[in-house]
Tab-separated table of N, CA, C and O in Angstrom:
chain	number	residue	atom	x	y	z
A	2	MET	N	0.062	-14.561	-12.610
A	2	MET	CA	-0.502	-13.076	-11.527
A	2	MET	C	-0.260	-13.483	-10.224
A	2	MET	O	-1.611	-13.965	-9.451
A	3	SER	N	0.727	-13.353	-9.489
A	3	SER	CA	0.898	-13.250	-8.067
A	3	SER	C	0.122	-12.102	-7.260
A	3	SER	O	0.365	-10.981	-7.810
A	4	VAL	N	-0.134	-12.490	-6.408
A	4	VAL	CA	-0.440	-11.389	-5.464
A	4	VAL	C	0.565	-11.396	-4.035
A	4	VAL	O	0.874	-12.354	-3.546
A	5	LYS	N	0.787	-9.999	-3.734
A	5	LYS	CA	1.544	-9.865	-2.597
A	5	LYS	C	0.805	-9.456	-1.457
A	5	LYS	O	0.415	-8.008	-1.616
A	6	ARG	N	0.736	-10.052	-0.365
A	6	ARG	CA	-0.095	-9.405	0.561
A	6	ARG	C	1.007	-8.740	1.417
A	6	ARG	O	1.789	-8.690	1.712
A	7	LEU	N	0.121	-7.602	2.120
A	7	LEU	CA	1.077	-6.521	2.557
A	7	LEU	C	0.246	-6.177	3.826
A	7	LEU	O	-0.881	-6.446	4.173
A	8	PHE	N	1.058	-5.868	4.968
A	8	PHE	CA	0.861	-6.080	6.514
A	8	PHE	C	1.086	-4.561	7.330
A	8	PHE	O	1.933	-3.761	6.627
A	9	ASP	N	0.468	-4.290	8.039
A	9	ASP	CA	0.910	-3.332	8.521
A	9	ASP	C	1.806	-3.159	9.754
A	9	ASP	O	2.385	-4.237	9.907
A	10	SER	N	2.436	-2.583	10.675
A	10	SER	CA	3.314	-2.607	11.617
A	10	SER	C	3.033	-3.593	12.857
A	10	SER	O	3.942	-4.649	13.100
A	11	ARG	N	1.387	-3.810	12.986
A	11	ARG	CA	1.278	-5.078	13.958
A	11	ARG	C	1.435	-6.307	13.432
A	11	ARG	O	0.973	-7.342	13.926
A	12	GLY	N	1.547	-6.604	11.897
A	12	GLY	CA	1.191	-7.684	11.307
A	12	GLY	C	-0.113	-8.057	10.844
A	12	GLY	O	-0.380	-9.017	10.398
A	13	GLN	N	-1.152	-7.023	10.969
A	13	GLN	CA	-2.306	-7.163	10.327
A	13	GLN	C	-2.139	-7.285	8.916
A	13	GLN	O	-1.828	-6.083	8.577
A	14	HIS	N	-2.962	-8.263	8.200
A	14	HIS	CA	-3.154	-7.607	6.761
A	14	HIS	C	-4.117	-6.854	6.608
A	14	HIS	O	-5.267	-6.690	6.613
A	15	ILE	N	-3.365	-5.979	5.519
A	15	ILE	CA	-3.896	-4.787	5.509
A	15	ILE	C	-4.577	-4.515	3.822
A	15	ILE	O	-5.241	-3.611	3.402
A	16	ALA	N	-3.882	-5.191	2.863
A	16	ALA	CA	-3.837	-4.891	1.482
A	16	ALA	C	-3.364	-5.756	0.642
A	16	ALA	O	-2.486	-6.972	1.472
A	17	ASN	N	-3.975	-6.101	-0.728
A	17	ASN	CA	-2.953	-7.207	-1.647
A	17	ASN	C	-2.986	-6.142	-2.892
A	17	ASN	O	-3.169	-5.192	-3.317
A	18	PHE	N	-1.543	-6.546	-3.118
A	18	PHE	CA	-0.833	-5.580	-4.486
A	18	PHE	C	-0.629	-6.868	-5.407
A	18	PHE	O	-0.038	-7.919	-5.461
A	19	ARG	N	-1.447	-6.325	-6.528
A	19	ARG	CA	-1.413	-7.199	-7.892
A	19	ARG	C	-1.584	-6.315	-9.054
A	19	ARG	O	-2.408	-5.513	-9.324
A	20	ASN	N	-0.788	-6.728	-10.022
A	20	ASN	CA	-0.661	-6.037	-11.201
A	20	ASN	C	-0.593	-4.453	-11.158
A	20	ASN	O	-1.421	-3.760	-11.907
A	21	GLY	N	0.343	-3.976	-10.280
A	21	GLY	CA	0.223	-2.400	-10.060
A	21	GLY	C	-1.051	-1.812	-9.356
A	21	GLY	O	-0.723	-0.546	-9.275
A	22	GLN	N	-2.000	-2.915	-8.758
A	22	GLN	CA	-2.735	-2.282	-8.159
A	22	GLN	C	-2.786	-2.660	-6.943
A	22	GLN	O	-2.492	-3.661	-6.342
A	23	LEU	N	-3.291	-1.845	-5.872
A	23	LEU	CA	-3.733	-1.887	-4.354
A	23	LEU	C	-4.943	-2.268	-4.238
A	23	LEU	O	-5.651	-1.433	-4.523
A	24	HIS	N	-5.325	-3.323	-3.449
A	24	HIS	CA	-6.602	-3.847	-3.026
A	24	HIS	C	-6.822	-3.928	-1.698
A	24	HIS	O	-5.668	-4.668	-1.224
A	25	ALA	N	-8.173	-3.770	-1.208
A	25	ALA	CA	-8.371	-4.296	0.185
A	25	ALA	C	-8.402	-5.729	0.240
A	25	ALA	O	-8.506	-6.421	-0.639
A	26	PRO	N	-8.340	-6.126	1.575
A	26	PRO	CA	-8.498	-7.673	1.933
A	26	PRO	C	-9.545	-8.216	1.085
A	26	PRO	O	-9.765	-9.197	0.507
A	27	THR	N	-10.823	-7.250	1.299
A	27	THR	CA	-11.880	-7.737	0.512
A	27	THR	C	-11.849	-7.701	-0.599
A	27	THR	O	-12.885	-8.281	-1.606
A	28	GLY	N	-10.898	-7.413	-1.430
A	28	GLY	CA	-11.044	-7.121	-2.971
A	28	GLY	C	-11.288	-5.640	-3.638
A	28	GLY	O	-10.847	-5.561	-4.771
A	29	GLU	N	-11.771	-4.899	-3.180
A	29	GLU	CA	-11.908	-3.456	-3.559
A	29	GLU	C	-10.467	-2.948	-3.944
A	29	GLU	O	-9.472	-2.539	-3.251
A	30	ASN	N	-10.642	-1.915	-5.084
A	30	ASN	CA	-9.458	-1.295	-5.560
A	30	ASN	C	-9.528	0.042	-4.631
A	30	ASN	O	-10.215	0.625	-4.537
A	31	ILE	N	-8.233	0.219	-3.888
A	31	ILE	CA	-8.150	0.959	-3.046
A	31	ILE	C	-6.720	2.049	-3.218
A	31	ILE	O	-6.280	3.105	-2.821
A	32	GLY	N	-6.048	1.642	-4.466
A	32	GLY	CA	-4.847	2.334	-4.799
A	32	GLY	C	-4.063	1.738	-6.044
A	32	GLY	O	-4.586	0.894	-6.782
A	33	HIS	N	-3.083	2.545	-6.281
A	33	HIS	CA	-2.216	2.221	-7.502
A	33	HIS	C	-0.725	2.423	-7.217
A	33	HIS	O	-0.375	3.406	-6.604
A	34	TYR	N	-0.084	1.771	-7.709
A	34	TYR	CA	1.504	1.579	-7.507
A	34	TYR	C	2.288	2.862	-8.662
A	34	TYR	O	1.936	2.591	-9.862
A	35	ARG	N	2.870	3.349	-8.405
A	35	ARG	CA	3.552	4.492	-9.036
A	35	ARG	C	5.171	3.627	-9.112
A	35	ARG	O	5.806	3.854	-8.122
A	36	GLU	N	5.460	2.798	-10.158
A	36	GLU	CA	6.650	2.279	-10.310
A	36	GLU	C	7.956	3.334	-10.023
A	36	GLU	O	8.896	2.878	-9.520
A	37	ARG	N	8.048	4.370	-10.917
A	37	ARG	CA	9.029	5.453	-11.166
A	37	ARG	C	9.424	5.854	-9.554
A	37	ARG	O	10.644	5.975	-9.331
A	38	GLU	N	8.201	6.120	-8.685
A	38	GLU	CA	8.575	6.661	-7.431
A	38	GLU	C	8.773	5.741	-6.235
A	38	GLU	O	8.847	5.733	-5.339
A	39	GLU	N	8.119	4.600	-6.901
A	39	GLU	CA	8.073	3.246	-5.990
A	39	GLU	C	7.351	3.699	-4.612
A	39	GLU	O	7.334	3.365	-3.397
A	40	ILE	N	5.922	4.091	-5.085
A	40	ILE	CA	5.010	4.283	-3.968
A	40	ILE	C	3.631	3.977	-4.651
A	40	ILE	O	3.304	3.951	-5.552
A	41	PHE	N	2.915	3.787	-3.352
A	41	PHE	CA	1.399	3.813	-3.704
A	41	PHE	C	0.684	5.194	-3.715
A	41	PHE	O	0.970	6.058	-2.853
A	42	ILE	N	-0.469	5.256	-4.456
A	42	ILE	CA	-1.523	6.215	-4.588
A	42	ILE	C	-2.732	5.720	-4.145
A	42	ILE	O	-3.073	5.056	-4.379
A	43	ASP	N	-3.543	6.837	-3.733
A	43	ASP	CA	-4.897	6.373	-3.072
A	43	ASP	C	-5.721	6.546	-4.525
A	43	ASP	O	-5.473	7.124	-5.505
A	44	MET	N	-6.924	6.279	-4.392
A	44	MET	CA	-7.787	6.594	-5.380
A	44	MET	C	-8.069	8.088	-5.915
A	44	MET	O	-8.780	8.039	-7.173
A	45	ASN	N	-7.479	8.919	-5.159
A	45	ASN	CA	-7.729	10.343	-5.425
A	45	ASN	C	-6.233	11.114	-5.878
A	45	ASN	O	-6.320	11.918	-6.215
A	46	GLY	N	-5.386	9.865	-6.009
A	46	GLY	CA	-3.796	10.283	-6.799
A	46	GLY	C	-3.159	11.129	-5.586
A	46	GLY	O	-1.977	11.340	-5.949
A	47	ARG	N	-3.163	10.750	-4.296
A	47	ARG	CA	-2.380	11.437	-3.365
A	47	ARG	C	-1.331	10.199	-2.688
A	47	ARG	O	-1.868	9.062	-2.785
A	48	TYR	N	-0.372	10.641	-2.211
A	48	TYR	CA	0.649	9.647	-1.630
A	48	TYR	C	-0.169	8.852	-0.476
A	48	TYR	O	-0.821	9.335	0.368
A	49	LEU	N	0.069	7.697	-0.757
A	49	LEU	CA	-0.648	6.626	0.253
A	49	LEU	C	0.468	5.784	1.123
A	49	LEU	O	0.438	5.856	2.244
A	50	GLY	N	1.408	5.549	0.182
A	50	GLY	CA	2.413	4.814	1.059
A	50	GLY	C	3.212	4.297	0.430
A	50	GLY	O	3.806	4.259	-0.845
A	51	GLU	N	4.249	3.259	1.270
A	51	GLU	CA	5.138	2.451	0.334
A	51	GLU	C	5.644	1.286	1.194
A	51	GLU	O	5.510	1.103	2.363
A	52	ILE	N	6.035	0.387	0.432
A	52	ILE	CA	6.523	-1.128	0.999
A	52	ILE	C	8.184	-1.125	1.744
A	52	ILE	O	9.066	-0.479	0.871
A	53	ILE	N	8.150	-1.225	2.858
A	53	ILE	CA	9.191	-1.348	3.627
A	53	ILE	C	9.302	-2.978	4.171
A	53	ILE	O	8.403	-3.699	4.418
A	54	LYS	N	10.453	-3.103	4.534
A	54	LYS	CA	11.075	-4.484	5.005
A	54	LYS	C	10.085	-5.884	4.442
A	54	LYS	O	9.435	-6.456	5.165
A	55	GLU	N	10.164	-5.631	3.201
A	55	GLU	CA	9.732	-6.672	2.048
A	55	GLU	C	7.922	-7.283	1.902
A	55	GLU	O	7.333	-6.667	1.036
A	56	ASN	N	7.258	-6.661	3.238
A	56	ASN	CA	5.883	-6.724	2.982
A	56	ASN	C	5.280	-5.846	3.962
A	56	ASN	O	3.972	-6.252	4.327
A	57	ARG	N	5.673	-4.750	4.228
A	57	ARG	CA	4.759	-3.737	5.096
A	57	ARG	C	4.535	-2.779	4.477
A	57	ARG	O	5.365	-1.929	3.747
A	58	LEU	N	2.941	-2.209	4.497
A	58	LEU	CA	2.621	-1.103	3.623
A	58	LEU	C	2.632	0.287	4.746
A	58	LEU	O	1.784	0.102	5.684
A	59	MET	N	3.624	0.974	4.572
A	59	MET	CA	3.871	1.837	5.690
A	59	MET	C	3.763	3.636	4.749
A	59	MET	O	4.159	3.821	3.816
A	60	TYR	N	3.318	4.369	5.705
A	60	TYR	CA	3.158	5.875	5.531
A	60	TYR	C	4.836	6.343	5.929
A	60	TYR	O	5.040	6.457	6.899
A	61	ASN	N	5.552	6.902	5.189
A	61	ASN	CA	6.781	7.646	5.188
A	61	ASN	C	6.424	8.946	5.420
A	61	ASN	O	5.961	9.971	4.722
A	62	ASN	N	6.811	9.565	6.791
A	62	ASN	CA	6.215	10.837	7.174
A	62	ASN	C	7.309	11.792	6.728
A	62	ASN	O	6.716	13.118	6.853
A	63	ASN	N	8.411	11.574	6.147
A	63	ASN	CA	9.179	12.632	5.446
A	63	ASN	C	9.224	12.475	4.006
A	63	ASN	O	10.272	12.700	3.136
A	64	SER	N	8.543	11.592	3.649
A	64	SER	CA	8.241	11.524	1.877
A	64	SER	C	8.069	12.878	1.152
A	64	SER	O	7.299	13.629	1.432
A	65	GLY	N	8.968	13.158	0.252
A	65	GLY	CA	8.722	14.296	-0.726
A	65	GLY	C	7.240	14.408	-1.561
A	65	GLY	O	7.095	15.292	-1.932
A	66	HIS	N	6.611	13.134	-1.524
A	66	HIS	CA	5.407	12.981	-2.301
A	66	HIS	C	4.397	13.356	-1.599
A	66	HIS	O	3.303	13.102	-2.067
A	67	ARG	N	4.608	13.515	-0.458
A	67	ARG	CA	3.388	13.731	0.445
A	67	ARG	C	2.185	14.666	-0.009
A	67	ARG	O	1.119	14.689	0.193
A	68	HIS	N	2.797	15.878	-0.650
A	68	HIS	CA	1.952	16.959	-0.952
A	68	HIS	C	1.772	17.066	-2.538
A	68	HIS	O	1.411	17.680	-2.929
A	69	THR	N	2.007	15.739	-2.991
A	69	THR	CA	1.840	15.796	-4.776
A	69	THR	C	0.753	15.221	-4.923
A	69	THR	O	0.350	14.175	-4.780
A	70	ASN	N	0.019	15.733	-6.010
A	70	ASN	CA	-1.444	14.684	-6.634
A	70	ASN	C	-0.867	14.186	-7.915
A	70	ASN	O	-0.710	15.013	-8.898
A	71	PHE	N	-0.927	13.081	-8.061
A	71	PHE	CA	-0.601	12.374	-9.382
A	71	PHE	C	-1.677	12.223	-10.161
A	71	PHE	O	-1.448	11.308	-11.208
A	72	GLY	N	-2.877	12.729	-9.711
A	72	GLY	CA	-3.880	12.448	-11.002
A	72	GLY	C	-4.905	11.059	-10.431
A	72	GLY	O	-4.124	10.100	-9.607
A	73	VAL	N	-5.898	11.373	-10.774
A	73	VAL	CA	-7.047	9.968	-10.734
A	73	VAL	C	-6.467	9.068	-11.792
A	73	VAL	O	-6.613	9.341	-12.928
A	74	TYR	N	-6.560	7.687	-11.277
A	74	TYR	CA	-6.128	6.504	-12.193
A	74	TYR	C	-7.121	5.612	-12.548
A	74	TYR	O	-7.265	4.705	-13.342
A	75	GLY	N	-8.262	6.126	-11.928
A	75	GLY	CA	-9.723	5.208	-12.118
A	75	GLY	C	-9.801	3.744	-11.318
A	75	GLY	O	-8.842	3.604	-10.783
A	76	ASN	N	-10.932	3.233	-11.229
A	76	ASN	CA	-11.102	1.966	-10.453
A	76	ASN	C	-10.821	0.951	-11.001
A	76	ASN	O	-11.719	0.864	-12.220
A	77	TYR	N	-10.268	-0.056	-10.763
A	77	TYR	CA	-10.004	-1.100	-11.458
A	77	TYR	C	-10.564	-2.389	-10.981
A	77	TYR	O	-10.367	-3.362	-11.253
A	78	GLY	N	-11.815	-2.024	-10.642
A	78	GLY	CA	-12.873	-3.183	-10.164
A	78	GLY	C	-12.365	-3.797	-8.497
A	78	GLY	O	-11.218	-3.588	-7.933
A	79	ASN	N	-12.868	-4.773	-8.479
A	79	ASN	CA	-12.386	-5.916	-7.255
A	79	ASN	C	-11.778	-7.126	-7.912
A	79	ASN	O	-12.124	-7.581	-8.743
A	80	ILE	N	-10.996	-7.595	-7.161
A	80	ILE	CA	-10.281	-8.924	-7.402
A	80	ILE	C	-10.617	-9.779	-6.932
A	80	ILE	O	-10.160	-11.192	-6.755
A	81	GLY	N	-11.641	-9.626	-5.625
A	81	GLY	CA	-11.933	-10.880	-5.083
A	81	GLY	C	-11.246	-10.972	-3.506
A	81	GLY	O	-10.236	-10.430	-3.603
A	82	ASN	N	-11.578	-11.959	-2.940
A	82	ASN	CA	-10.936	-12.184	-1.591
A	82	ASN	C	-9.995	-13.138	-1.931
A	82	ASN	O	-10.335	-14.351	-2.221
A	83	TYR	N	-8.380	-13.007	-1.209
A	83	TYR	CA	-7.579	-14.084	-1.292
A	83	TYR	C	-7.236	-14.837	-0.051
A	83	TYR	O	-6.310	-15.506	0.029
A	84	GLY	N	-8.273	-14.467	0.944
A	84	GLY	CA	-8.044	-15.304	2.349
A	84	GLY	C	-7.736	-14.760	3.281
A	84	GLY	O	-6.733	-13.405	2.807
A	85	ASN	N	-7.371	-15.198	4.196
A	85	ASN	CA	-6.903	-13.951	5.485
A	85	ASN	C	-5.748	-15.075	5.817
A	85	ASN	O	-5.695	-16.027	6.266
A	86	PRO	N	-4.155	-14.444	5.486
A	86	PRO	CA	-3.302	-15.080	5.936
A	86	PRO	C	-2.731	-15.151	7.350
A	86	PRO	O	-1.996	-15.773	7.815
A	87	GLY	N	-3.548	-14.536	8.282
A	87	GLY	CA	-3.323	-14.447	9.556
A	87	GLY	C	-2.496	-13.328	9.877
A	87	GLY	O	-2.038	-12.430	8.888
A	88	ASN	N	-1.842	-13.292	11.143
A	88	ASN	CA	-0.877	-12.119	11.818
A	88	ASN	C	0.374	-12.485	11.040
A	88	ASN	O	0.711	-13.607	11.484
A	89	TYR	N	1.039	-11.792	10.653
A	89	TYR	CA	2.593	-11.884	10.077
A	89	TYR	C	3.669	-11.358	11.338
A	89	TYR	O	4.479	-11.860	11.105
A	90	GLY	N	2.958	-11.155	12.579
A	90	GLY	CA	4.069	-10.455	13.468
A	90	GLY	C	4.425	-9.163	13.550
A	90	GLY	O	4.505	-8.536	12.210
A	91	SER	N	4.556	-8.823	14.653
A	91	SER	CA	4.628	-7.167	14.859
A	91	SER	C	6.190	-6.944	14.585
A	91	SER	O	7.312	-7.643	14.722
A	92	ILE	N	6.622	-5.502	13.794
A	92	ILE	CA	7.790	-5.107	13.641
A	92	ILE	C	8.051	-4.033	14.398
A	92	ILE	O	9.126	-3.442	14.650
A	93	GLY	N	7.224	-3.687	15.314
A	93	GLY	CA	7.332	-2.403	16.367
A	93	GLY	C	7.316	-1.283	15.585
A	93	GLY	O	6.902	-0.935	14.531
A	94	PHE	N	7.876	-0.300	16.315
A	94	PHE	CA	8.000	1.189	15.775
A	94	PHE	C	8.944	1.525	14.654
A	94	PHE	O	10.292	0.911	15.097
A	95	ILE	N	8.936	2.179	13.654
A	95	ILE	CA	9.971	2.196	12.735
A	95	ILE	C	10.236	3.617	12.510
A	95	ILE	O	9.199	4.249	12.103
A	96	SER	N	11.006	4.185	12.809
A	96	SER	CA	11.542	5.856	12.891
A	96	SER	C	10.887	6.001	11.622
A	96	SER	O	11.606	5.808	10.638
A	97	GLY	N	10.194	7.470	11.545
A	97	GLY	CA	9.933	7.955	10.387
A	97	GLY	C	8.714	7.406	9.734
A	97	GLY	O	8.115	8.003	8.662
A	98	TYR	N	8.305	6.185	9.942
A	98	TYR	CA	7.406	5.726	9.291
A	98	TYR	C	5.865	5.721	10.224
A	98	TYR	O	5.946	5.350	11.566
A	99	SER	N	4.743	5.379	9.923
A	99	SER	CA	3.430	5.328	10.562
A	99	SER	C	2.670	4.283	9.635
A	99	SER	O	2.966	4.181	8.497
A	100	ASP	N	1.706	3.539	10.406
A	100	ASP	CA	0.831	2.883	9.332
A	100	ASP	C	-0.094	3.617	8.662
A	100	ASP	O	-0.664	4.602	8.920
A	101	VAL	N	-0.193	2.925	7.511
A	101	VAL	CA	-1.310	3.732	6.374
A	101	VAL	C	-2.604	3.707	6.844
A	101	VAL	O	-3.035	2.725	7.781
A	102	ASP	N	-3.298	4.830	6.885
A	102	ASP	CA	-4.551	4.937	6.952
A	102	ASP	C	-5.356	4.533	5.903
A	102	ASP	O	-5.724	5.208	5.054
A	103	LEU	N	-5.857	3.691	6.094
A	103	LEU	CA	-7.139	2.805	4.810
A	103	LEU	C	-8.184	3.396	5.492
A	103	LEU	O	-9.034	2.913	5.534
């Protein structure tokens, strides 16, 4: 069970992706992955963001899923702390995307 560390545009570690679940760096379940749409939803079933540039969790300002409610998937608990990988480096401004508001 590998963990994919996700970063914001500035390179800050903001989430861990494991087994279809999105977790805060401290371990709390903060979202779920929708494989069909290739997006993450928050704990209330709303569009949260998607992975771009291999490991950046970003909000697509033009996503067709922004106003869709996918339903509540439940809380899958805490996966624990996987450590701080440090800063991954800035990618700058990406047109049409913004940092995810966690």
